[in-house]
XYZ file of C-alpha atoms in Angstrom:
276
model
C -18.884 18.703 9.735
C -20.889 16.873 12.022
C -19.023 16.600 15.546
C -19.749 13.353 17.837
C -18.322 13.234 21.497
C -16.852 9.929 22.178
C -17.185 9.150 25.836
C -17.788 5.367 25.933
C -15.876 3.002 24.258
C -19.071 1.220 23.044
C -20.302 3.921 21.300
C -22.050 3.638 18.508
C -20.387 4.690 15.193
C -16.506 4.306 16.299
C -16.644 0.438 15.512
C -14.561 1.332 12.110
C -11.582 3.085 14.421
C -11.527 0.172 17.238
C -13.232 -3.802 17.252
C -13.759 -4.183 13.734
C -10.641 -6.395 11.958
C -8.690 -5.990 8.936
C -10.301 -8.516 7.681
C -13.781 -7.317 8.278
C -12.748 -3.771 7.275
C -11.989 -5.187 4.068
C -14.967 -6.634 3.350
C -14.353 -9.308 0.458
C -17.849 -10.111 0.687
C -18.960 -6.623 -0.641
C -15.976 -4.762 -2.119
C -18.173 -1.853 -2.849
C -18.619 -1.432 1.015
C -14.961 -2.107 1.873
C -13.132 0.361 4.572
C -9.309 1.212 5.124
C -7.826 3.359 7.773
C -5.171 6.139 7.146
C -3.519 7.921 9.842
C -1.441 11.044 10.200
C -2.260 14.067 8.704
C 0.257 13.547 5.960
C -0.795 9.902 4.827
C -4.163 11.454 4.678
C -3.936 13.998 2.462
C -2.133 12.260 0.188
C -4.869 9.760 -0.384
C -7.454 12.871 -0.412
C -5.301 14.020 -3.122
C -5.266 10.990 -5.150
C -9.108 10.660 -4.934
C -9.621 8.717 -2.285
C -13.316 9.083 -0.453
C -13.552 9.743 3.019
C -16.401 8.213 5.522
C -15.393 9.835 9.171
C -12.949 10.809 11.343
C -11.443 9.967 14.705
C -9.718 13.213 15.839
C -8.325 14.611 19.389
C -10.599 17.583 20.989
C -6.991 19.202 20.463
C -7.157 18.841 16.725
C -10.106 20.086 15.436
C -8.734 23.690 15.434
C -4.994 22.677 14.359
C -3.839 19.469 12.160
C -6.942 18.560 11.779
C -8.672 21.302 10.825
C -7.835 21.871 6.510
C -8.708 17.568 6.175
C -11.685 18.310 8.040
C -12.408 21.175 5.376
C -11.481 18.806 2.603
C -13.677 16.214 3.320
C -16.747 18.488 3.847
C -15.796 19.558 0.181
C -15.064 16.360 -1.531
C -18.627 14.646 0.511
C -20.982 18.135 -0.705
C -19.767 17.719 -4.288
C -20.974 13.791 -3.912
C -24.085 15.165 -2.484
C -23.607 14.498 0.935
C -23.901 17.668 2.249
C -23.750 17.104 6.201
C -20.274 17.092 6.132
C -17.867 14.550 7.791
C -18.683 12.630 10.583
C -15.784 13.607 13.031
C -15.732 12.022 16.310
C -13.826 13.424 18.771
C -12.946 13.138 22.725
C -9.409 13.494 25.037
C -6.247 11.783 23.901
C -6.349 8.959 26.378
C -9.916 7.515 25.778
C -8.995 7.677 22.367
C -5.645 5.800 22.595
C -7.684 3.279 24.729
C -10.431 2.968 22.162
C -8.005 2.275 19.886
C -5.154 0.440 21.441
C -2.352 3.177 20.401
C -1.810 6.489 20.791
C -2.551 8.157 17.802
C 0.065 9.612 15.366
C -0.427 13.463 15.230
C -4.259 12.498 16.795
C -6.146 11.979 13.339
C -7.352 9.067 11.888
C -9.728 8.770 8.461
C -11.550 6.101 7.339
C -11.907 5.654 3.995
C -14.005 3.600 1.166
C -11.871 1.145 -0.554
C -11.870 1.435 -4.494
C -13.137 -1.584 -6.102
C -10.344 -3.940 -7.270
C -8.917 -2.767 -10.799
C -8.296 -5.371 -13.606
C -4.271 -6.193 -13.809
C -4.420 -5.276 -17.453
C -5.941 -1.806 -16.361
C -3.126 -1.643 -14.451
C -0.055 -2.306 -16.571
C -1.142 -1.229 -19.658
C 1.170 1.539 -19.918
C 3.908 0.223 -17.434
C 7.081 -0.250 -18.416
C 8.527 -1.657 -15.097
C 6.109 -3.110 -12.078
C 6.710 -5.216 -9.789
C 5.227 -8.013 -8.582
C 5.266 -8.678 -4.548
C 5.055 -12.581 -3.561
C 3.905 -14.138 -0.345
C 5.092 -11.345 1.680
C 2.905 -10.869 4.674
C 4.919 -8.253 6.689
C 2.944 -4.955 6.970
C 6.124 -2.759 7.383
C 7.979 -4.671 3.893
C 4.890 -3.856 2.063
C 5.005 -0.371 3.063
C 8.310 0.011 2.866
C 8.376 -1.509 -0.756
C 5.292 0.630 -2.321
C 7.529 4.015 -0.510
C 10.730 2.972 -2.948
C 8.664 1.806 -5.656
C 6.803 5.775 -5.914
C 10.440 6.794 -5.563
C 12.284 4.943 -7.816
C 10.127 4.593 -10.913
C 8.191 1.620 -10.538
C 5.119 2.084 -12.616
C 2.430 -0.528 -11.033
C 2.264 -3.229 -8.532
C 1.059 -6.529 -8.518
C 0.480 -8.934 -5.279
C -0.406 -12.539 -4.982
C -3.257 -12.936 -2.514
C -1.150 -14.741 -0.391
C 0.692 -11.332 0.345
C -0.283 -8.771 2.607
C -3.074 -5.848 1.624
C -1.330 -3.044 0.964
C -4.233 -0.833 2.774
C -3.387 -2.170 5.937
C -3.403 0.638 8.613
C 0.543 -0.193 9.555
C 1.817 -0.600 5.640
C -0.277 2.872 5.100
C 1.729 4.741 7.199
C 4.939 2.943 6.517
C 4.414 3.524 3.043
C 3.884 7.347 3.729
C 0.848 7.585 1.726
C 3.174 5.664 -1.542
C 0.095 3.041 -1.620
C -2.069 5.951 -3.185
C 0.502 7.102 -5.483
C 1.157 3.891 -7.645
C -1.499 1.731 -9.519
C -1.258 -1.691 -8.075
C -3.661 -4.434 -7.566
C -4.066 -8.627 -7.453
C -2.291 -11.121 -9.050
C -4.872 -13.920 -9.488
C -2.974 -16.018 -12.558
C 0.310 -17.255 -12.893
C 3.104 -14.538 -12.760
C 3.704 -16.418 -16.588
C 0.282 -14.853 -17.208
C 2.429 -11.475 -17.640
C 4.158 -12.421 -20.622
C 0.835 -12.226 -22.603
C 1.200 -8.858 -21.514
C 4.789 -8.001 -22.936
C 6.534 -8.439 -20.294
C 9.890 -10.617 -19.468
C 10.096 -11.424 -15.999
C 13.033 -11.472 -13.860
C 12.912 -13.282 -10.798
C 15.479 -11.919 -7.580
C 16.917 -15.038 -5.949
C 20.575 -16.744 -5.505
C 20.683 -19.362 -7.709
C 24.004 -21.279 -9.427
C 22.945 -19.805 -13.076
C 21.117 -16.424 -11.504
C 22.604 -12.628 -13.505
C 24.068 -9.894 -11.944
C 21.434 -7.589 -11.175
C 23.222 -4.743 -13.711
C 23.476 -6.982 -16.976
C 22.985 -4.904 -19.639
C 20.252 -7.460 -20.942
C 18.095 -6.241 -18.105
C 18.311 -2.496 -18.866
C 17.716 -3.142 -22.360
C 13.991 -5.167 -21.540
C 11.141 -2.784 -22.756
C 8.909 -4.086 -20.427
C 10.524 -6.239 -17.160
C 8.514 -7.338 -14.516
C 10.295 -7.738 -11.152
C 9.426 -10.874 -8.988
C 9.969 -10.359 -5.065
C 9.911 -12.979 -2.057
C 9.691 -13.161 1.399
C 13.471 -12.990 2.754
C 12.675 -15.869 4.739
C 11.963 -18.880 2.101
C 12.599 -16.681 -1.166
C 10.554 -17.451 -3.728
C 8.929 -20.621 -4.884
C 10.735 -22.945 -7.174
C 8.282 -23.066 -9.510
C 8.057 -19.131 -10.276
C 12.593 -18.911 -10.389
C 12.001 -22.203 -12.757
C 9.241 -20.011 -15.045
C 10.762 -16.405 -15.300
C 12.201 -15.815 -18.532
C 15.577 -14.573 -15.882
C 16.518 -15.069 -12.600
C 18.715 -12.038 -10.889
C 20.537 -11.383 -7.714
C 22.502 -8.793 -6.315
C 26.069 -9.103 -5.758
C 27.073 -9.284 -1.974
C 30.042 -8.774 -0.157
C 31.230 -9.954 3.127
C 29.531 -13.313 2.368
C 26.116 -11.669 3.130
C 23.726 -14.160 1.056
C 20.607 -12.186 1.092
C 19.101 -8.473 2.005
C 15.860 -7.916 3.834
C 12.952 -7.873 1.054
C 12.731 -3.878 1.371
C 15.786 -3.230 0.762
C 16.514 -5.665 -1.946
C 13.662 -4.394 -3.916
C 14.845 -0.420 -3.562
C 17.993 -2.095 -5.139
C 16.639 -3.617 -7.837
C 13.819 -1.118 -8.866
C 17.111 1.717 -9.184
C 19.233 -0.612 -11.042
C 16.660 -2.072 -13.163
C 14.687 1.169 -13.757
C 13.477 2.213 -17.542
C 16.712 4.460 -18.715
């Protein structure tokens, strides 16, 4: 471990943890060079576990000797068997000019930033799938989190996202997602969502529509492969992708309730419409 005292908030080296964007952290220009930024203890071990490279640390003086103290041993491990053997980079200081470097208070005082993995082809990613699902135009950081958490849970073997949704190693979906976005092979959906049924899959589109299924048809269950389309909740999805999937689904309501917040309709379907 190599321990840096933070005592300005221009210091050199804590960039990563305060001005830079998500945008800029991501780096589309060099992929290979591409940050993210998980926080908690929890969320980061999780992504330690799933193989996940670590770059530094932002930690409260407070910390070194409790939570943070086996992620800091961790990372000293993972970075000597890549040959870097000077340890983590863990910079440290009192709780409130961290907060203020950051602009929060930090959850359980430990943030880790991380190298992105480079982007993984979707056929890499689905070959042995049996249900994904594929997130559309949804830009809310919590609903991304919140769908990768149910789709760990509930048997959801990949996910896909246009890339007009949000990154699912956003800093806020991260946590939401409790670490899920390390547990499930996902990655971007660059054709048509049609593209998928060179792949073997059917696709089944949620929205209310006058010829739409019920979401437990047995016609759904019995789909080897079934690739499940999700929307914002605010315009649903496109015309164009209901009009293309091979089905189009919703979930019976009561109480004339006409729709369910994305999140929650997609824990719905990915129960009902998991592999039997």
């Amino acid at each position: 471990m190599t321990l840096v005292e933070v005592t300005s908030l221009l210091q050199s080296g804590v960039e990563v943890f305060s001005t830079l964007t998500e945008a800029q952290l991501r780096n589309r220009v060099e992929p290979s060079k591409g940050i993210f930024i998980a926080e908690s203890p929890k969320v980061i071990k999780v992504a330690l576990d799933a193989g996940y490279m670590p770059v530094s640390l932002l930690c409260e003086r407070r910390h070194l000797e409790g939570d943070a103290k086996e992620i800091i041993a961790r990372c000293d491990d993972i970075l000597s068997h890549a040959g870097i053997y000077n340890g983590i980079t863990v910079y440290t200081g009192e709780r409130s000019l961290l907060a203020e470097l950051t602009g929060y208070t930090l959850t359980r005082g430990v943030l880790c930033a991380m190298r992105r993995p480079m982007p993984r082809s979707v056929e890499d990613v689905c070959r042995d799938a049996k249900r994904i699902v594929v997130i559309q135009g949804v830009v809310d950081t919590t609903n991304i989190g919140a769908i990768f958490r149910s789709a760990a849970a509930l048997g959801i073997d990949a996910v896909l996202l246009t890339t007009d949704s949000c990154d699912p190693l956003n800093r806020r979906a991260v946590r939401v997602s409790m670490g899920s976005v390390f547990l499930v092979p996902w990655t971007w959906l660059e054709n048509p969502i049609t593209s998928l049924n060179s792949l073997g899959f059917r696709t089944a589109a949620m929205a209310l529509t006058h010829d739409s299924i019920s979401i437990d048809d047995p016609i759904l269950i019995d789909e080897p492969r079934l690739a499940i389309i999700m929307g914002t909740e605010g315009d649903g999805l496109p015309h164009s992708t209901i009009e293309a999937a091979d089905y189009v689904v919703r979930i019976p309501m009561s109480h004339n309730v006409d729709s369910l917040n994305v999140a929650a309709a997609a824990a719905v379907a990915f129960w009902e419409l998991r592999k039997r």
